[in-house]
PDB file of C-alpha atoms and ligand atoms in Angstrom:
ATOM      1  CA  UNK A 171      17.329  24.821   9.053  1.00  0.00           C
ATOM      2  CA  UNK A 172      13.651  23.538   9.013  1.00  0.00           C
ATOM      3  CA  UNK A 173      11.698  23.637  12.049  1.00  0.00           C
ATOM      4  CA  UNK A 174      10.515  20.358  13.669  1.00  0.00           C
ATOM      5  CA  UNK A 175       6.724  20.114  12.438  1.00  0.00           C
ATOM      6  CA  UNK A 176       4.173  19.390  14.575  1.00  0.00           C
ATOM      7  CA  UNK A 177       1.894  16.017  13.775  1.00  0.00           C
ATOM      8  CA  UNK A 178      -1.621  17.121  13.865  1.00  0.00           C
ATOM      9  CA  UNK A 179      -4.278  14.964  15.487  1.00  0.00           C
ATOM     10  CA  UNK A 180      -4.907  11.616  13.103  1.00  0.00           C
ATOM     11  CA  UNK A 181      -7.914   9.179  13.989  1.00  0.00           C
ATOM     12  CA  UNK A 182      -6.759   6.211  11.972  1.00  0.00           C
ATOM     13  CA  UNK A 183      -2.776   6.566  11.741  1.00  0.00           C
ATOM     14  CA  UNK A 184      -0.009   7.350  14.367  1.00  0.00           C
ATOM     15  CA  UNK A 185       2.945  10.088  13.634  1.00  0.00           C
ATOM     16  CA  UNK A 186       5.971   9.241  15.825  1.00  0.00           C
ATOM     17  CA  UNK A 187       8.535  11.654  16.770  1.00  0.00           C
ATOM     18  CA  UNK A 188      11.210  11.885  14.596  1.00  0.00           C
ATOM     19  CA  UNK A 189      14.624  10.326  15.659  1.00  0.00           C
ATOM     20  CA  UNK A 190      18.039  10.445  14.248  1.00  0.00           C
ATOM     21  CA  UNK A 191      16.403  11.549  11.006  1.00  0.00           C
ATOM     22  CA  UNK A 192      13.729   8.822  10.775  1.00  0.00           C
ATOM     23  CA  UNK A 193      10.307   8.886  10.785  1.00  0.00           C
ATOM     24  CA  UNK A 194       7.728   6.384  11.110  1.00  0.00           C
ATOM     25  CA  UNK A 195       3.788   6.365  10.400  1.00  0.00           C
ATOM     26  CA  UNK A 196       1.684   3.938  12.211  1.00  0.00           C
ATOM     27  CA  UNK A 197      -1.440   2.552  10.829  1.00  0.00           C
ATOM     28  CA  UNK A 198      -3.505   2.211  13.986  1.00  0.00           C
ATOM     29  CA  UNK A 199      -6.806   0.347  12.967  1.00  0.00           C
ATOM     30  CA  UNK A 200      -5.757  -2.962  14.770  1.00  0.00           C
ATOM     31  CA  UNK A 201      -9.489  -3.779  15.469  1.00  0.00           C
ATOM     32  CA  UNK A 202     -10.396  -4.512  12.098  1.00  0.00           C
ATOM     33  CA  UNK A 203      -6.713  -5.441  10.603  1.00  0.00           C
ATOM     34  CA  UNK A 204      -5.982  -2.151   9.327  1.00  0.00           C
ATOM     35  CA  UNK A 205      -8.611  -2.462   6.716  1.00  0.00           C
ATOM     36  CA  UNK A 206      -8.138   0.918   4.584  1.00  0.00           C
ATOM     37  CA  UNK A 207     -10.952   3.297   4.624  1.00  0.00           C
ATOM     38  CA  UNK A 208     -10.926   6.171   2.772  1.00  0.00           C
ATOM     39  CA  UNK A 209      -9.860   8.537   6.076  1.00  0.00           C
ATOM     40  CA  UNK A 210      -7.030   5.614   6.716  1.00  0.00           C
ATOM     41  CA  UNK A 211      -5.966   6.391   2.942  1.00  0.00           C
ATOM     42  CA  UNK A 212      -5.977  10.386   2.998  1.00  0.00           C
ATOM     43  CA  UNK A 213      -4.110  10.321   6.725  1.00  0.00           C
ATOM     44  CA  UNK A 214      -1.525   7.946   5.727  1.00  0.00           C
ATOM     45  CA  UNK A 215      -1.041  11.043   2.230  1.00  0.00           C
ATOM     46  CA  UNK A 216      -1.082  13.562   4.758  1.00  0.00           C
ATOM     47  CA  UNK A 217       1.648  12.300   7.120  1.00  0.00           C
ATOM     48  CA  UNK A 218       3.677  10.815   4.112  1.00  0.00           C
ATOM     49  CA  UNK A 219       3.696  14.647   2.772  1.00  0.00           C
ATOM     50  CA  UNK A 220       4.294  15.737   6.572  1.00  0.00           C
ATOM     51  CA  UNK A 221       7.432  13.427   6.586  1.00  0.00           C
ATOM     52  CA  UNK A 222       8.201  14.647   2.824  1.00  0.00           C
ATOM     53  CA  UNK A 223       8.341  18.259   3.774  1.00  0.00           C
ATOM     54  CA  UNK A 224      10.168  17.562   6.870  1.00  0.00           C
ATOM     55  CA  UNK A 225      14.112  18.725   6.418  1.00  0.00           C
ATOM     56  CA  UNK A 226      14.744  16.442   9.740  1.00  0.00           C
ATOM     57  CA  UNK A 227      13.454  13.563   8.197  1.00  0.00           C
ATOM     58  CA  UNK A 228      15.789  11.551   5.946  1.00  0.00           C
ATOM     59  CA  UNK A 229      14.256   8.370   6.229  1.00  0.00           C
ATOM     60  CA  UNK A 230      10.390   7.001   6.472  1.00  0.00           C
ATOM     61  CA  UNK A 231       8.935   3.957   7.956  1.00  0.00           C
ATOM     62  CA  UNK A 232       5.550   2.704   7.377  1.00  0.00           C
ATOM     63  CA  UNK A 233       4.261   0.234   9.628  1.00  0.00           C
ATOM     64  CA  UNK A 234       0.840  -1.413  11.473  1.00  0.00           C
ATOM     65  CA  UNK A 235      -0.102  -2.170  15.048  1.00  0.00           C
ATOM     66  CA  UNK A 236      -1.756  -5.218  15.998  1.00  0.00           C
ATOM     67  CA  UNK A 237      -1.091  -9.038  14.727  1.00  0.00           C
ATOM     68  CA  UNK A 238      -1.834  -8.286  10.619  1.00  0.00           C
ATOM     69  CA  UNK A 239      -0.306  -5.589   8.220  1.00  0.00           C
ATOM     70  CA  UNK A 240      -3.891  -4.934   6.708  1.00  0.00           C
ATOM     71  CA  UNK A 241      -6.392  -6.951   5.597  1.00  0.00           C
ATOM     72  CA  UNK A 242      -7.023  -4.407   2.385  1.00  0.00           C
ATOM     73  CA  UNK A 243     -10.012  -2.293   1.201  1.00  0.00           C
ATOM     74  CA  UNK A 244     -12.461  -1.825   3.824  1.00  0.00           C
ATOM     75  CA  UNK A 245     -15.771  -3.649   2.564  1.00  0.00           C
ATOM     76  CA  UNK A 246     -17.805  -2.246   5.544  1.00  0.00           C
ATOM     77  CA  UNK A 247     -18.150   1.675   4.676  1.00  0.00           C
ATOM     78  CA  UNK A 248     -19.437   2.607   7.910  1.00  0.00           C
ATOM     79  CA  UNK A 249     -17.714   5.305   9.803  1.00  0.00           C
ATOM     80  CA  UNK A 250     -16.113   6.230   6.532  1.00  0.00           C
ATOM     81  CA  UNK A 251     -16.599   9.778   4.816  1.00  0.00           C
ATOM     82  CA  UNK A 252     -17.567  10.457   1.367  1.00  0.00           C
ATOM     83  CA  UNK A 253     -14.997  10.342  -1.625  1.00  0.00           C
ATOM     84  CA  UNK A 254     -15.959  14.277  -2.585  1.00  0.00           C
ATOM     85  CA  UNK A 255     -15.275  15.404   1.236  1.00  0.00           C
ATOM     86  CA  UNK A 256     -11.385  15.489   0.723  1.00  0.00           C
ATOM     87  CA  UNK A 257      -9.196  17.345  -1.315  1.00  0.00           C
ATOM     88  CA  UNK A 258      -8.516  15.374  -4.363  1.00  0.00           C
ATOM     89  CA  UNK A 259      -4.449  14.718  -4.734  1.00  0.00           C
ATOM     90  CA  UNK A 260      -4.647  13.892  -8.123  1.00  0.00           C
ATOM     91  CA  UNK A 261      -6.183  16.045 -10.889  1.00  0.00           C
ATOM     92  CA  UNK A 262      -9.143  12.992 -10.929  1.00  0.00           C
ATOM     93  CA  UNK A 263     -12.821  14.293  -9.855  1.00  0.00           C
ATOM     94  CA  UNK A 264     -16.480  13.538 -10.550  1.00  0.00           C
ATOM     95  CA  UNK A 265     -15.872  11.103  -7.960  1.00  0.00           C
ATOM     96  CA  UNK A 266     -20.076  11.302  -7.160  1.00  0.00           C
ATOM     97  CA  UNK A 267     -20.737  10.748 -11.333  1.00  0.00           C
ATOM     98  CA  UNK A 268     -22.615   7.395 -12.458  1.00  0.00           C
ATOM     99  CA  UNK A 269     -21.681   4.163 -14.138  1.00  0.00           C
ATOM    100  CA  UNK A 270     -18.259   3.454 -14.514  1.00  0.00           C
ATOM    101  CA  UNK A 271     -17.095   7.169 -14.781  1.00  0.00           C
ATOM    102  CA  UNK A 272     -17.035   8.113 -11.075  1.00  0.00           C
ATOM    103  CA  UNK A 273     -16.123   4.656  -9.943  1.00  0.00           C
ATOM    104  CA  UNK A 274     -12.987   4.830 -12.531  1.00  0.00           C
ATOM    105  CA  UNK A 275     -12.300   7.904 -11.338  1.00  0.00           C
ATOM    106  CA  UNK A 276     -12.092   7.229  -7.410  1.00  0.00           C
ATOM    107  CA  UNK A 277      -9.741   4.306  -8.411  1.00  0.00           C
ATOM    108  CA  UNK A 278      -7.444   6.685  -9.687  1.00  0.00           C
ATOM    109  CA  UNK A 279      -7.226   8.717  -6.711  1.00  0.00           C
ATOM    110  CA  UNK A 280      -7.739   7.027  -4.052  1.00  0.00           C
ATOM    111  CA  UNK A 281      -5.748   3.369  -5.246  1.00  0.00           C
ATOM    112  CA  UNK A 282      -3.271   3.649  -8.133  1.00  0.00           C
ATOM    113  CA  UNK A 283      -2.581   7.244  -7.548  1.00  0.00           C
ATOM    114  CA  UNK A 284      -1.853   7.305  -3.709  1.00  0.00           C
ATOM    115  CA  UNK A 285       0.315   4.467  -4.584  1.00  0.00           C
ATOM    116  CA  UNK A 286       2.083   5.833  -7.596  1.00  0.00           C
ATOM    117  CA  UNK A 287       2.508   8.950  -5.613  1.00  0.00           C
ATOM    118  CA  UNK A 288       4.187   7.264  -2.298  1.00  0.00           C
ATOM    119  CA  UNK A 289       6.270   5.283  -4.867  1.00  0.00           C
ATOM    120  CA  UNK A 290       7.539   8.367  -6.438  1.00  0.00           C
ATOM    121  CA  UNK A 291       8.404  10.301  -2.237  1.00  0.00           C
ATOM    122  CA  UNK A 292      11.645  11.192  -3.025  1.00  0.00           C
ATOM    123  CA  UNK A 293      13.313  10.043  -0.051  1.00  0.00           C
ATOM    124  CA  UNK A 294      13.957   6.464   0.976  1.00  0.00           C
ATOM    125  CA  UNK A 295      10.966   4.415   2.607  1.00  0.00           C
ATOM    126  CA  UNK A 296      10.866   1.181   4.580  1.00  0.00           C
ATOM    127  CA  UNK A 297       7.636  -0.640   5.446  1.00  0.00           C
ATOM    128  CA  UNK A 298       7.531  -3.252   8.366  1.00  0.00           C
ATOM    129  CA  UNK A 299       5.340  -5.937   7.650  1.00  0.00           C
ATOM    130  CA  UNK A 300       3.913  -8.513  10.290  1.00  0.00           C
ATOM    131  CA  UNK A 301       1.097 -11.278   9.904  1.00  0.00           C
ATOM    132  CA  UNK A 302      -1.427 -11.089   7.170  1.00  0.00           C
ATOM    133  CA  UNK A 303      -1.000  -8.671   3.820  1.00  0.00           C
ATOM    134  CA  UNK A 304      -4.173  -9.419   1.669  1.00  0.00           C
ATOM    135  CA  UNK A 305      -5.099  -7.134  -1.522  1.00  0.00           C
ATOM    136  CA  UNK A 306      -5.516  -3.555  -1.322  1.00  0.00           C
ATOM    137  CA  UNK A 307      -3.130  -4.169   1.795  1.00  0.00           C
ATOM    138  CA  UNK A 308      -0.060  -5.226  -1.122  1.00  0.00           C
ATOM    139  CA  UNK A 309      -0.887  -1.311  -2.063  1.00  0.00           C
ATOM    140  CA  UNK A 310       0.736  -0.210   1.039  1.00  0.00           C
ATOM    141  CA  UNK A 311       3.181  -2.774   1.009  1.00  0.00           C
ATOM    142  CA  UNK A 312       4.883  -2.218  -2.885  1.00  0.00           C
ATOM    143  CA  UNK A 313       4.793   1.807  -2.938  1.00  0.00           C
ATOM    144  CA  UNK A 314       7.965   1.793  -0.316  1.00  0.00           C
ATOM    145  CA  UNK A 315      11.244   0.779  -1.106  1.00  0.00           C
ATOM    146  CA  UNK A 316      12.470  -1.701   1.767  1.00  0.00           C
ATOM    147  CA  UNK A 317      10.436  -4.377   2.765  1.00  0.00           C
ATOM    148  CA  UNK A 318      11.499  -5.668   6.169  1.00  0.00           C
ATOM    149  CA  UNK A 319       8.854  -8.458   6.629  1.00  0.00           C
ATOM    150  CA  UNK A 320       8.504 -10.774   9.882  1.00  0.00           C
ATOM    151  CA  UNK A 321       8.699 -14.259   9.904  1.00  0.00           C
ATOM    152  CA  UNK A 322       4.491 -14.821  10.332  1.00  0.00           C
ATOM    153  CA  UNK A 323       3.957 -11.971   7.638  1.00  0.00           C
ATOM    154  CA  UNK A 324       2.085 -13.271   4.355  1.00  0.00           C
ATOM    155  CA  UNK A 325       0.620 -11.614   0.813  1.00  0.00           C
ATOM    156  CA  UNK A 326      -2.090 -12.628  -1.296  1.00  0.00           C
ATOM    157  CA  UNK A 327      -4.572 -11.031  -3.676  1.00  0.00           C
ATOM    158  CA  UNK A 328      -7.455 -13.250  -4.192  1.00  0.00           C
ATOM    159  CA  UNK A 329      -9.500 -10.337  -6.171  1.00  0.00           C
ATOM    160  CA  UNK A 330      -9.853 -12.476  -9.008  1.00  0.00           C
ATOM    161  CA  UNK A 331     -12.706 -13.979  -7.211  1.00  0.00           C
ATOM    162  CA  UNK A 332     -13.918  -9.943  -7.864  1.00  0.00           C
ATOM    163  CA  UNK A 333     -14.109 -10.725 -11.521  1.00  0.00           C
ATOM    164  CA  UNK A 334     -10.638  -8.211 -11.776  1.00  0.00           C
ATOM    165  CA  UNK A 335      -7.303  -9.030 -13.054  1.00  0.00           C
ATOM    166  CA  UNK A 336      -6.049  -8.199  -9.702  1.00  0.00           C
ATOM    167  CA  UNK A 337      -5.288  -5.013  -7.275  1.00  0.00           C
ATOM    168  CA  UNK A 338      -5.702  -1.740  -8.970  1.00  0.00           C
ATOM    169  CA  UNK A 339      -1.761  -0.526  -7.955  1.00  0.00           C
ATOM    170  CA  UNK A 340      -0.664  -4.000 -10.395  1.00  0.00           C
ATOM    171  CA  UNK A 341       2.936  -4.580  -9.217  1.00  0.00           C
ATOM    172  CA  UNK A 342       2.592  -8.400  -9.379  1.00  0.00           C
ATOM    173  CA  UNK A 343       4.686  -9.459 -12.441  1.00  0.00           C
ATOM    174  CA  UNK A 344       7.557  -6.731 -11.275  1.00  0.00           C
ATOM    175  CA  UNK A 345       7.383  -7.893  -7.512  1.00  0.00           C
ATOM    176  CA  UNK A 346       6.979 -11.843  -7.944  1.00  0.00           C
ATOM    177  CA  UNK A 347       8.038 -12.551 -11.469  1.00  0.00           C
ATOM    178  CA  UNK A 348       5.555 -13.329 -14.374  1.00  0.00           C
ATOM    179  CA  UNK A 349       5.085 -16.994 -13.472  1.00  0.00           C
ATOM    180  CA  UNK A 350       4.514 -16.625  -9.801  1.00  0.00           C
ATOM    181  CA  UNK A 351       2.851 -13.596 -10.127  1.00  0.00           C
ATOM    182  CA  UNK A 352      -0.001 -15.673 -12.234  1.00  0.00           C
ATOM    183  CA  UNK A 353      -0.358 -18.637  -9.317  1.00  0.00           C
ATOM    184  CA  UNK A 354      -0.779 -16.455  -6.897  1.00  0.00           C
ATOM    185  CA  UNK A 355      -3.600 -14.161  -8.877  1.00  0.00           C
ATOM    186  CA  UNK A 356      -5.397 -18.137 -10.429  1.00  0.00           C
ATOM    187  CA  UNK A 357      -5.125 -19.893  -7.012  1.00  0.00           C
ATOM    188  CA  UNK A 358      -5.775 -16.623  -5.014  1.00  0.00           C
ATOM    189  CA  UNK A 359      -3.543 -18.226  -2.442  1.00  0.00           C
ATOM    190  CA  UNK A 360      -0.410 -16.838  -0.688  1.00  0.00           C
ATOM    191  CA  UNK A 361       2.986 -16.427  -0.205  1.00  0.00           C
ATOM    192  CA  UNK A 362       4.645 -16.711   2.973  1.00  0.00           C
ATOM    193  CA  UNK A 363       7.901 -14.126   4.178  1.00  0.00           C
ATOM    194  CA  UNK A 364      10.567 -16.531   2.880  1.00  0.00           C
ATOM    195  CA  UNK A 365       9.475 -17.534  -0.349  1.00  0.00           C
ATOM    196  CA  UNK A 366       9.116 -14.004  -1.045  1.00  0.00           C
ATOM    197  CA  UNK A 367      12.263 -12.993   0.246  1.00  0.00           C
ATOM    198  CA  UNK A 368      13.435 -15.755  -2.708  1.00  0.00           C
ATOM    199  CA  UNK A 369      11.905 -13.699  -5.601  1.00  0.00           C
ATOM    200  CA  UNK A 370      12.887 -10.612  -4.333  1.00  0.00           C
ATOM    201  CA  UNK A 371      10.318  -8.910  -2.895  1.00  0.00           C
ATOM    202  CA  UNK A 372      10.852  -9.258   0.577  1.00  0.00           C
ATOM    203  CA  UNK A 373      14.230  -7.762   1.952  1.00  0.00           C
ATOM    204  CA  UNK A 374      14.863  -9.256   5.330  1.00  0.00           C
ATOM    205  CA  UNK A 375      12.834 -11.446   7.100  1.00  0.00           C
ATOM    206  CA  UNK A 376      12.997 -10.982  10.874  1.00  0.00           C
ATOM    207  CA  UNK A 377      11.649 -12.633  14.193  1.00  0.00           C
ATOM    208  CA  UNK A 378       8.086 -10.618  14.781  1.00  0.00           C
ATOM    209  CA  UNK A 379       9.855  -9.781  18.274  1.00  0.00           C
ATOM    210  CA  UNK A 380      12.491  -7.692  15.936  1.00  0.00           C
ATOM    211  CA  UNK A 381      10.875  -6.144  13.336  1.00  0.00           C
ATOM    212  CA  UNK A 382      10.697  -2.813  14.458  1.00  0.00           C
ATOM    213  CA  UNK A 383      14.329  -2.693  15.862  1.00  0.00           C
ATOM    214  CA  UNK A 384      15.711  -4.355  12.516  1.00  0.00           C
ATOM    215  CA  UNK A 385      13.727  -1.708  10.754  1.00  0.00           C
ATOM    216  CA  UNK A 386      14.792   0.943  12.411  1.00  0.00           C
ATOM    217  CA  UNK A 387      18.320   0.112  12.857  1.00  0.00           C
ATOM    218  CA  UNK A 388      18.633  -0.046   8.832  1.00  0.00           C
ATOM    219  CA  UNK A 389      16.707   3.266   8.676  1.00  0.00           C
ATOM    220  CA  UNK A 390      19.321   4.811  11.312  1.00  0.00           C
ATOM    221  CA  UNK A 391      22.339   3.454   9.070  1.00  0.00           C
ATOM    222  CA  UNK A 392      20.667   4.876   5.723  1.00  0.00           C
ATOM    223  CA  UNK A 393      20.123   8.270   7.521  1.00  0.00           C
ATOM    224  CA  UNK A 394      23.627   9.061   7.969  1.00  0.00           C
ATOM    225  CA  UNK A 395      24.023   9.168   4.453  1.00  0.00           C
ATOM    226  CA  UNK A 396      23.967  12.387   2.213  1.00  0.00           C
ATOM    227  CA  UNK A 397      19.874  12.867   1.390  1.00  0.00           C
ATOM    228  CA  UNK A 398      20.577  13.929  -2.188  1.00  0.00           C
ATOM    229  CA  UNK A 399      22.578  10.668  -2.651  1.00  0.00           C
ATOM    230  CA  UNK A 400      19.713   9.206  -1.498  1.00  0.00           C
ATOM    231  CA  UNK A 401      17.361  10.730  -3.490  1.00  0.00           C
ATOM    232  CA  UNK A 402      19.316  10.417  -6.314  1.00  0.00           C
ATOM    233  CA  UNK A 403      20.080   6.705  -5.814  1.00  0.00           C
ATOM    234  CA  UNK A 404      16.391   6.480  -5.414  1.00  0.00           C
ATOM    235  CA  UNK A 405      15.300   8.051  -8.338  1.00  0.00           C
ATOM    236  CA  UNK A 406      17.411   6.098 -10.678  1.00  0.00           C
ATOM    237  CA  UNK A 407      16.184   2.498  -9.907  1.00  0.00           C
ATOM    238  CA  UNK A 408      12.842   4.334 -10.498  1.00  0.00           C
ATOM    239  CA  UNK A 409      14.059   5.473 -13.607  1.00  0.00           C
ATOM    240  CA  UNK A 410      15.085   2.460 -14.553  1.00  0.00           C
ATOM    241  CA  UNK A 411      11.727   0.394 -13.943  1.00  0.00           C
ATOM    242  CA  UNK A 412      10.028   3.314 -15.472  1.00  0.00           C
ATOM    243  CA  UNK A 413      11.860   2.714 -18.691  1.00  0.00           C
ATOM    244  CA  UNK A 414      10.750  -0.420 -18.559  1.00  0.00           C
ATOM    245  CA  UNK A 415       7.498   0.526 -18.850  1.00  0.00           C
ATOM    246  CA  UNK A 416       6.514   0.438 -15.268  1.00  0.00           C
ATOM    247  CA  UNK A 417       3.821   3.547 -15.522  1.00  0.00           C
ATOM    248  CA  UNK A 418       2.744   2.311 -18.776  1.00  0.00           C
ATOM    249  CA  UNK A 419       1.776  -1.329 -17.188  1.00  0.00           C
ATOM    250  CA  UNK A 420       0.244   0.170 -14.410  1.00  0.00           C
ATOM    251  CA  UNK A 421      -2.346   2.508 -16.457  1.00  0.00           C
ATOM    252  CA  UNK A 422      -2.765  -0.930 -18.763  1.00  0.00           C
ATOM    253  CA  UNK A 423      -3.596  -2.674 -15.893  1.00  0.00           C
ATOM    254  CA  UNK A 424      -5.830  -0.967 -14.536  1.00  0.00           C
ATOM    255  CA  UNK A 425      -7.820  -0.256 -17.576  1.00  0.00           C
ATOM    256  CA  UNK A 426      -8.616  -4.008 -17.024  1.00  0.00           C
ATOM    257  CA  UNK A 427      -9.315  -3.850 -13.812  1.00  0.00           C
ATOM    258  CA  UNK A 428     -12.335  -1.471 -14.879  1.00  0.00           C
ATOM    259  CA  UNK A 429     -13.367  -3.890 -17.533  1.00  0.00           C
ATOM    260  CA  UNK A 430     -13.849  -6.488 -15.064  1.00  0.00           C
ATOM    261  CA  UNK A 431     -15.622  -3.833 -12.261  1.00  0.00           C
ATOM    262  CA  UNK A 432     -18.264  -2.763 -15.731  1.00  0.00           C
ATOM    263  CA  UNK A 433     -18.562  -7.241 -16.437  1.00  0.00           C
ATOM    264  CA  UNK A 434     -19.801  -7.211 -13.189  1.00  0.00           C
ATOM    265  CA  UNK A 435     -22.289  -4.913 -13.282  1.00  0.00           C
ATOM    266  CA  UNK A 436     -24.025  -5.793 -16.540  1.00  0.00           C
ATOM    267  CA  UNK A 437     -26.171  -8.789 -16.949  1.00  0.00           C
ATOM    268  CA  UNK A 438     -26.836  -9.206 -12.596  1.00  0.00           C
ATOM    269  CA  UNK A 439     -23.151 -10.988 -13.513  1.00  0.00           C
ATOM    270  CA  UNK A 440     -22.690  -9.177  -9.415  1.00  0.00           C
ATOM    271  CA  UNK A 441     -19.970 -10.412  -7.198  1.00  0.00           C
ATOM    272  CA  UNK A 442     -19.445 -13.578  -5.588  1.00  0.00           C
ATOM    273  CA  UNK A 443     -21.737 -12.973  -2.446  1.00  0.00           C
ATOM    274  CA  UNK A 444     -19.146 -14.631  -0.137  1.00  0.00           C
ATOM    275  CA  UNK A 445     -16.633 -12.309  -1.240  1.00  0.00           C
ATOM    276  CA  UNK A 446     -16.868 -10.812   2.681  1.00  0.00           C
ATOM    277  CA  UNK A 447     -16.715 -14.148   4.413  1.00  0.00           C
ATOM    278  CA  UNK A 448     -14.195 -15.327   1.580  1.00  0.00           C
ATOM    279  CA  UNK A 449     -11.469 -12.492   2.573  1.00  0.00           C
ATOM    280  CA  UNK A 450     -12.256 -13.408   6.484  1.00  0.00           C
ATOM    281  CA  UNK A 451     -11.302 -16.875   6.448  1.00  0.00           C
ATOM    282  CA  UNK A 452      -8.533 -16.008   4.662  1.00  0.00           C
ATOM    283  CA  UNK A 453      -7.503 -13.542   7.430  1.00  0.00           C
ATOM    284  CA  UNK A 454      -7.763 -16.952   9.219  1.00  0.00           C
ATOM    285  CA  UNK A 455      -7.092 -19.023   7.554  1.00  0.00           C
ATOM    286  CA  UNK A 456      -3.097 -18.274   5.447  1.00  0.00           C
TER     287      UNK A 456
HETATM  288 ZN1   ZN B 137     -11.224  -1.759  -8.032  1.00  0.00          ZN
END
C-alpha cells in the first residue's frame, strides 16, 4: 500500500487533501484570472505527477479560484522565471536559442507538450470550469477528460488576431466540430456553457453555486470503480482519437502556428498592439 504523499509548498496552485480517492489541484492566481505563467504551468505538471504517482488517488480534479477559469498565457512576464530554470519534461531544449528555434522549442514544452502529456495521465480527470475560458486557458480545459462547466463559464480563442491559426494544444475541430470550430477561430468570439454542452464538449452544466459538489460527487462515484478499468476505459477512447489522427493534427497544427509566430516577425508585420487591451475587454466583455 502507497503511503499518503505529502504536497510540497506551491506559490501559484493549491494541492487538496485527498478524499475517498480523489484529488483536486487548485489554480490559485485569482488576481489576475489565473493567467498561466510559466511557474503556474510547471506546478500544475508537478502536482498532476504528484496525483499520478499517488496509489490513493483514483480520480483528479482540476479546477480555479476566483470568478474566471483563466484568462490564458500570461502577457505580463513579470514575476515569472526563465524557460531554462526548470527541468524540461519533454526531450525539447535550447529554449534560450534565437529566431524561431528557441521560441518553437518552448512551445513544445511548455504548451502542446504539458497538454499532450496531462491528456495522456492515465487515470481519469475532471476539470471544473466557472466564468471566463479564453486561449491558452482552453489548454487546461481540453487535456482532462470531464468537463463539468458552470452555467456563467465561457471559451474563446481570439489568437487569430496573433496572426496564428489558433492555440498551440489545437483541439478545436475535435472539441467543437469543423464548422463551429472555424466561427469561433474567424469571429474570435465565444461560446457560452450550453451551446457547448450541444456539441459535446461540455459534460454537465451546473449552477456556479454547485460546481464543485457536482464535480466531486461524479469523481466520488467514478472512484469506486476498479482503477485499471479505468485506465483501461481511458486509454481506449484515446486510442481511438489517436487513430484518427489526433497526434498527427496536433504536430500539423502547430507547425502553423509557428508559421504565423515567424510572419510576424519578418517585415515589422508585429502584432496587433491592442492585443493586451483586446484580451481584457474580452475578460469583460463575453
Ligand atoms: Zn504560440
Amino acid at each position: 500500500m502507497a503511503t499518503q504523499m505529502t504536497a510540497p509548498e506551491f506559490d501559484t496552485i493549491r494541492y487538496e487533501p485527498v478524499q475517498n480517492g480523489v484529488a483536486r489541484i487548485v489554480l490559485a492566481r485569482p488576481e489576475v484570472h489565473n493567467a498561466q505563467n510559466s511557474i503556474l504551468l510547471y506546478e500544475l505538471n508537478d502536482a498532476l505527477d504528484m496525483a499520478c504517482h499517488d496509489n490513493n488517488v483514483v480520480v483528479i480534479i482540476v479546477a480555479a479560484d476566483g470568478d474566471n477559469f483563466s484568462s490564458g498565457h500570461d502577457l505580463n512576464p513579470r514575476g515569472d522565471r526563465p524557460m531554462t530554470s526548470f527541468k524540461p519534461v519533454t526531450p525539447w531544449g535550447g529554449f534560450d536559442l534565437p529566431g524561431q528555434e528557441g521560441h518553437w522549442a518552448v512551445e513544445q514544452e511548455k504548451f502542446l507538450g504539458f497538454s499532450w502529456r496531462w491528456r495522456n495521465i492515465p487515470k481519469p480527470t475532471i476539470v471544473e470550469v466557472q466564468g471566463k475560458v479564453i486561449a491558452g486557458g482552453l489548454m487546461l480545459v481540453w487535456p482532462f477528460d470531464i468537463i463539468i462547466a458552470s452555467e456563467d463559464a465561457k471559451f474563446a480563442d481570439p489568437t487569430v488576431e496573433f496572426g496564428v491559426n489558433g492555440v498551440e494544444y489545437f483541439g478545436h475541430p475535435w472539441e467543437f466540430g469543423p464548422r463551429k470550430a472555424k466561427e469561433l477561430l474567424f469571429t474570435g468570439g465565444a461560446i457560452d456553457a450550453q451551446e457547448a454542452k450541444s456539441v459535446g464538449m461540455v459534460n454537465k452544466v451546473v449552477p456556479r453555486d454547485q460546481l464543485e459538489s457536482a464535480a466531486r460527487e461524479m469523481a466520488e462515484q467514478i472512484a469506486k470503480k476498479p482503477s485499471m478499468g479505468l485506465k483501461l476505459a481511458k486509454q481506449a477512447v484515446n486510442q481511438a482519437q489517436d487513430g484518427q489522427g489526433f497526434w498527427s493534427n496536433q504536430q500539423a497544427a502547430l507547425s502553423l502556428h509557428h508559421l504565423g509566430h515567424a510572419h510576424t516577425r519578418i517585415d515589422g508585420i508585429g502584432v496587433n498592439p491592442e492585443i493586451r487591451k483586446l484580451i481584457k475587454d474580452q475578460m469583460r466583455d463575453i
